XYZ file of C-alpha atoms in Angstrom:
404
model
C 56.985 -4.600 -11.432
C 53.764 -4.002 -11.797
C 52.429 -0.492 -13.530
C 50.523 1.544 -10.593
C 46.815 2.335 -11.779
C 46.172 6.204 -12.626
C 42.608 5.729 -11.064
C 42.067 3.990 -7.582
C 38.522 4.886 -7.262
C 35.437 5.912 -9.347
C 32.138 5.881 -7.453
C 28.920 7.924 -7.044
C 27.565 9.164 -4.081
C 24.036 10.457 -3.417
C 23.175 13.167 -0.575
C 20.099 10.730 0.777
C 20.650 11.271 4.160
C 21.417 9.072 7.102
C 19.414 5.701 5.462
C 21.176 3.209 3.456
C 18.975 3.669 0.521
C 18.298 6.494 -1.481
C 14.588 7.356 -1.575
C 12.886 10.715 -3.357
C 10.065 11.516 -4.551
C 8.651 14.262 -7.217
C 9.435 17.365 -7.231
C 12.592 17.332 -4.632
C 16.138 18.129 -5.201
C 18.369 14.878 -6.280
C 22.328 15.956 -5.142
C 25.484 13.877 -5.216
C 28.936 13.738 -5.917
C 31.258 12.101 -8.304
C 34.427 10.812 -6.319
C 37.346 10.545 -8.451
C 40.825 9.309 -6.649
C 44.050 9.111 -8.745
C 47.451 7.759 -8.071
C 48.813 9.784 -10.655
C 48.688 12.925 -12.818
C 45.770 12.349 -14.874
C 44.235 13.911 -18.122
C 40.423 14.398 -18.632
C 38.371 15.576 -21.304
C 35.220 15.475 -19.910
C 33.241 14.259 -16.788
C 29.163 13.835 -17.354
C 26.242 12.734 -15.034
C 22.842 11.417 -16.450
C 19.768 10.894 -14.271
C 17.687 8.544 -15.959
C 14.343 6.936 -15.052
C 11.772 4.574 -17.048
C 9.233 1.896 -16.852
C 9.320 -0.967 -18.941
C 7.592 -4.004 -19.815
C 8.517 -7.217 -21.536
C 7.235 -10.809 -21.871
C 7.421 -13.352 -24.711
C 4.472 -15.619 -26.347
C 4.594 -18.557 -27.643
C 2.309 -19.693 -30.639
C 2.741 -23.415 -32.091
C 2.989 -23.512 -35.730
C 2.954 -26.697 -37.658
C 6.091 -28.433 -35.833
C 7.617 -25.730 -34.442
C 6.817 -22.774 -31.818
C 7.001 -18.902 -32.905
C 7.645 -16.653 -30.391
C 6.539 -13.132 -30.210
C 8.215 -10.318 -28.487
C 5.945 -7.727 -26.597
C 8.297 -4.921 -25.072
C 7.180 -1.251 -23.956
C 9.267 1.562 -22.764
C 8.130 4.890 -20.722
C 10.643 7.544 -20.033
C 9.978 9.376 -17.048
C 13.209 10.972 -16.333
C 16.214 12.117 -19.065
C 18.722 14.701 -17.895
C 22.000 15.208 -18.219
C 24.928 17.657 -16.292
C 28.784 18.352 -17.514
C 30.429 18.701 -14.703
C 33.635 18.861 -16.465
C 32.742 20.283 -20.094
C 34.662 19.176 -23.404
C 36.148 22.297 -24.741
C 38.472 20.537 -26.496
C 41.098 21.137 -24.147
C 42.665 18.429 -21.746
C 41.913 19.057 -17.957
C 44.591 17.883 -15.772
C 44.037 16.408 -12.501
C 47.015 16.125 -9.937
C 46.861 12.911 -7.626
C 44.910 12.825 -4.821
C 41.019 12.759 -4.119
C 38.342 15.057 -6.213
C 34.954 15.325 -5.673
C 32.520 17.005 -8.115
C 28.866 17.620 -7.006
C 26.001 17.839 -9.420
C 22.246 18.279 -8.869
C 19.192 17.438 -10.436
C 15.439 19.029 -10.458
C 13.545 15.825 -10.123
C 10.051 16.185 -12.317
C 6.612 16.444 -10.154
C 5.253 12.954 -11.733
C 7.227 10.424 -11.432
C 5.781 6.879 -10.880
C 6.703 4.701 -8.093
C 9.892 1.839 -8.248
C 8.887 -1.298 -8.933
C 10.664 -4.912 -9.738
C 8.231 -7.222 -11.490
C 8.207 -10.602 -13.634
C 7.404 -8.971 -16.836
C 8.182 -5.602 -16.135
C 9.500 -2.701 -13.922
C 9.899 0.858 -13.001
C 13.803 1.840 -12.422
C 15.782 5.420 -11.753
C 19.431 5.777 -11.956
C 22.378 8.208 -11.579
C 25.388 7.256 -14.257
C 28.738 9.251 -14.646
C 31.204 9.102 -17.459
C 35.006 9.836 -17.511
C 36.246 10.859 -21.113
C 39.994 10.774 -21.511
C 42.037 11.028 -24.112
C 42.865 7.394 -26.443
C 41.380 5.562 -23.526
C 38.511 4.142 -22.840
C 35.288 5.424 -21.218
C 35.340 4.659 -17.473
C 31.490 4.555 -15.564
C 30.154 4.292 -12.444
C 26.439 3.747 -11.993
C 24.193 4.357 -8.437
C 20.403 3.413 -8.533
C 17.801 5.327 -6.486
C 14.338 4.840 -5.011
C 11.468 6.862 -6.069
C 7.691 6.822 -4.179
C 5.306 8.314 -4.937
C 2.559 9.461 -2.243
C -0.614 8.475 -2.136
C -3.027 10.122 0.537
C -5.674 7.566 1.939
C -7.363 10.925 3.209
C -9.135 11.692 0.532
C -12.929 11.397 -0.295
C -12.438 8.436 -3.110
C -10.234 6.662 -1.217
C -12.242 6.811 2.432
C -15.508 5.649 0.823
C -17.091 2.317 2.270
C -16.514 -0.660 -0.347
C -19.232 -3.274 -0.435
C -20.338 -6.359 -2.871
C -22.738 -9.377 -2.831
C -22.440 -12.621 -5.036
C -24.646 -15.567 -4.811
C -24.062 -18.807 -6.918
C -26.217 -21.733 -7.303
C -24.281 -25.215 -5.801
C -24.885 -28.049 -8.703
C -24.047 -31.403 -9.227
C -24.850 -34.032 -11.850
C -27.225 -31.377 -13.180
C -29.025 -31.674 -9.504
C -29.626 -28.231 -7.549
C -27.934 -28.712 -4.480
C -29.210 -24.899 -2.999
C -27.554 -21.765 -3.104
C -24.376 -20.215 -1.234
C -24.761 -16.380 -0.920
C -22.080 -13.802 0.318
C -22.184 -10.351 0.877
C -19.379 -8.332 2.595
C -18.025 -4.774 3.571
C -15.196 -2.736 4.385
C -15.507 0.750 5.963
C -12.959 2.192 3.121
C -11.221 1.876 0.307
C -7.200 3.033 0.937
C -5.357 1.425 3.404
C -1.224 1.436 4.304
C 0.714 -1.093 5.151
C 0.673 -2.695 8.769
C -2.979 -1.576 9.032
C -5.620 -3.940 9.844
C -8.672 -4.848 7.629
C -11.980 -5.218 9.559
C -14.329 -7.250 7.259
C -17.865 -7.424 7.962
C -19.558 -10.146 6.053
C -22.329 -12.503 6.073
C -21.926 -15.959 4.289
C -25.416 -18.363 3.622
C -24.553 -21.522 2.954
C -27.674 -23.264 1.889
C -26.540 -26.450 0.663
C -26.638 -29.862 2.090
C -22.707 -29.592 2.895
C -20.216 -27.533 4.608
C -18.431 -24.556 3.131
C -15.117 -22.983 3.878
C -14.774 -18.976 3.453
C -11.910 -17.410 3.163
C -10.479 -13.900 2.641
C -6.997 -12.624 0.883
C -5.402 -9.426 -0.252
C -4.425 -10.342 -3.931
C -1.459 -8.021 -5.569
C -2.614 -7.649 -9.234
C 0.401 -6.821 -11.989
C -0.679 -5.333 -15.091
C 1.473 -4.802 -17.856
C 1.151 -3.346 -21.550
C 2.887 -3.959 -24.699
C 1.573 -3.608 -28.252
C -1.992 -3.826 -27.550
C -1.572 -6.799 -25.675
C -1.857 -7.476 -21.773
C -0.014 -9.411 -19.599
C -1.373 -10.173 -15.721
C 0.366 -11.629 -12.765
C -1.738 -12.248 -9.595
C -0.048 -13.206 -6.174
C -1.257 -13.536 -2.498
C 0.321 -11.278 0.028
C -1.985 -11.918 3.168
C -4.483 -14.681 4.150
C -7.075 -15.473 6.479
C -9.110 -18.744 6.596
C -12.826 -18.961 8.629
C -14.500 -21.550 10.172
C -16.599 -24.331 8.135
C -19.981 -23.471 7.641
C -22.831 -26.198 8.400
C -25.349 -27.024 6.138
C -28.180 -24.715 6.017
C -26.513 -22.597 8.377
C -25.090 -18.689 8.424
C -22.043 -16.845 9.710
C -21.597 -13.757 10.484
C -18.539 -11.774 10.424
C -18.383 -8.611 12.825
C -15.167 -7.144 11.889
C -12.657 -10.102 11.065
C -9.158 -8.754 10.997
C -6.604 -9.297 7.937
C -3.567 -7.202 8.778
C -1.686 -6.024 5.616
C 2.115 -7.263 5.333
C 4.859 -4.651 4.235
C 4.148 -4.155 0.427
C 4.382 -1.849 -2.350
C 2.140 1.217 -2.613
C -0.570 0.947 -5.751
C 0.935 2.173 -8.797
C -2.169 3.326 -10.837
C -0.676 6.412 -13.143
C 1.616 4.338 -15.508
C 0.379 3.549 -19.238
C 2.419 0.382 -19.041
C 2.679 -0.927 -15.952
C -0.180 -0.955 -13.032
C -0.001 -2.379 -9.532
C -3.278 -2.661 -8.156
C -4.523 -4.581 -4.930
C -7.955 -6.384 -4.063
C -9.834 -7.996 -1.179
C -11.209 -11.090 -2.173
C -13.772 -12.835 -0.376
C -14.207 -16.708 -1.580
C -16.389 -19.284 -0.393
C -15.310 -23.147 -0.909
C -18.292 -25.233 -2.297
C -17.506 -29.047 -2.233
C -18.779 -30.364 -5.568
C -18.680 -27.049 -7.588
C -16.219 -23.783 -8.462
C -16.000 -21.642 -5.872
C -17.872 -18.363 -5.026
C -15.536 -15.015 -5.553
C -16.438 -11.492 -4.392
C -14.085 -8.943 -4.704
C -13.507 -5.119 -3.309
C -11.100 -3.333 -4.545
C -8.240 -1.449 -2.561
C -5.545 0.833 -2.868
C -2.368 0.559 -0.591
C -0.979 4.343 0.080
C 1.722 5.739 1.914
C 0.081 8.424 3.943
C -1.766 6.819 6.746
C -5.081 7.946 8.076
C -5.177 11.219 10.216
C -5.786 9.662 13.825
C -8.762 12.253 14.075
C -9.548 12.389 10.207
C -12.058 13.995 8.301
C -15.713 12.994 9.080
C -16.332 11.833 5.886
C -14.147 8.736 7.236
C -16.509 6.170 9.145
C -16.130 5.318 13.024
C -15.015 1.779 12.244
C -11.882 3.198 10.354
C -10.965 5.088 13.301
C -11.192 1.908 15.365
C -10.135 -1.047 13.289
C -7.383 -2.302 15.391
C -10.003 -3.095 18.355
C -13.243 -4.566 17.624
C -13.794 -5.924 21.038
C -16.322 -3.627 22.423
C -17.992 -3.293 19.501
C -18.873 -7.214 19.294
C -20.177 -7.180 22.922
C -23.446 -5.426 21.731
C -24.131 -8.222 19.666
C -26.293 -11.092 20.609
C -24.094 -13.803 19.150
C -20.931 -14.934 20.913
C -18.063 -14.230 18.604
C -14.488 -15.715 18.691
C -11.701 -13.008 18.853
C -10.225 -12.004 15.353
C -6.985 -13.792 14.163
C -3.473 -12.783 15.655
C -5.134 -9.569 17.534
C -2.627 -9.783 20.199
C 0.190 -9.516 17.258
C -1.769 -5.990 16.006
C -2.569 -4.168 18.951
C -0.510 -4.106 22.338
C -1.938 -4.081 25.850
C -0.884 -0.554 26.086
C -2.878 0.574 22.909
C -5.894 -1.854 23.433
C -8.839 0.404 25.369
C -10.584 -1.271 28.181
C -13.751 -2.943 26.813
C -17.004 -2.130 29.076
C -19.219 -4.619 30.956
C -21.400 -6.628 28.640
C -25.107 -5.303 28.574
C -27.868 -7.365 30.132
C -29.914 -10.374 28.984
C -32.771 -8.389 27.971
C -31.155 -5.406 26.378
C -32.255 -4.875 22.216
C -28.980 -6.493 19.910
C -29.028 -3.523 17.773
C -27.801 -0.926 20.148
C -24.671 -0.109 18.398
C -26.166 0.349 14.978
C -26.643 2.633 12.593
C -26.715 6.407 13.852
C -26.695 5.734 17.240
C -23.227 4.021 17.058
C -21.754 6.918 15.686
C -23.717 8.888 18.740
C -21.700 7.065 21.233
C -18.393 7.628 19.317
C -18.801 11.071 18.987
C -19.104 11.525 22.891
C -17.235 9.200 24.028
C -14.421 11.141 25.329
C -16.232 14.080 25.901
C -15.063 15.744 29.478
C -17.798 16.216 32.236
C -20.489 18.690 32.759
C -19.532 21.881 34.279
C -19.934 22.761 38.196
C -22.867 24.150 38.896
C -24.061 25.477 42.398
C -27.459 24.770 41.643
C -28.416 20.964 41.790
C -30.014 19.920 38.729
C -31.957 17.335 40.754
C -32.654 18.299 44.088
C -34.074 15.613 46.856
C -37.678 15.358 47.666
C -38.218 17.392 50.716
C -41.916 17.331 52.277
C -41.413 20.044 54.544
C -40.781 22.332 51.863
C -44.252 24.056 50.351
C -44.502 23.267 46.966
C -45.099 26.408 45.313
C -48.237 27.668 43.594
C -48.243 28.239 39.698
C -51.627 30.287 40.073
C -49.649 32.521 42.524
């Protein structure tokens, strides 16, 4: 007859609410229970719970020396969380636990500043809770439970609400002969965004060459790892969009071409050995020469833009998902941004006004006047008055003499 095990279950449970994943942030209370179910009487010396959190960067670099390759190891650690709680103290005596289910509660006060959890190719930021059960004349039994930390990044700040703009130009050459110049200038309404938002890209691409060029836009995630004075980078494309080909000696203008941000992790900027940054890259493919690249910095946050935010935010940032009514004020006929129907539903899409006449000036919705329209667009009608401000002309009424 097989011998019955004394310990049936030894697990950790975190009080993380109804969600399947335990998610916390700096300054919160981490609480949970050690669940121990025993079949027979159990002698326990001590039971401790430890909370750990650290960032790790690691990679190998090879260098050829003679006929062999020598690898250099680059490793760095940064500790964020290191706490210990003695649920059953080791006082020299043995604690007897009767058969049945036993639960031991524990709590940890998380530090105010923690880095967001992350898993990358050359590094990670991980947090976990580990319980150790010490028994006389027996191996230590352990249970481990990982949890996620997401540090809030509020994009409703002056630095993240500031517009980002840049310009680049390149002289296309082939066989030491100049074929013309290609230039690009781009602007976005702010620096900070959250996953699921749409970035309206305002750009102008001027093709001065004799061949067609193709503009593209992409969101790039840049992972930077640091160890022993060296750095390692990994870049990956998280979203991209291709524009139409621009013919020779032609110019194209993007009036808010939409690029949606997919579900990605927030930026990590305060870790010394691991950083996660984002950039918006405008690329122009030029046949016969290298690409023209323009990068605008981005910060992916966790707290979205307030629906009626501060005055420092631009008007286009509050209506970045609906650009049809803006484009109606321009003289050029532009196509709708890609996948617009997947971004805005029919109920959320505002009704577009009638297009202006052919004699309307092309720049009515630009500059301060554009902000003026948006400011008074949803104001209530004027109050009712008994006095008609525009009375009809009546010749039977004698005009009043101003000299009387």
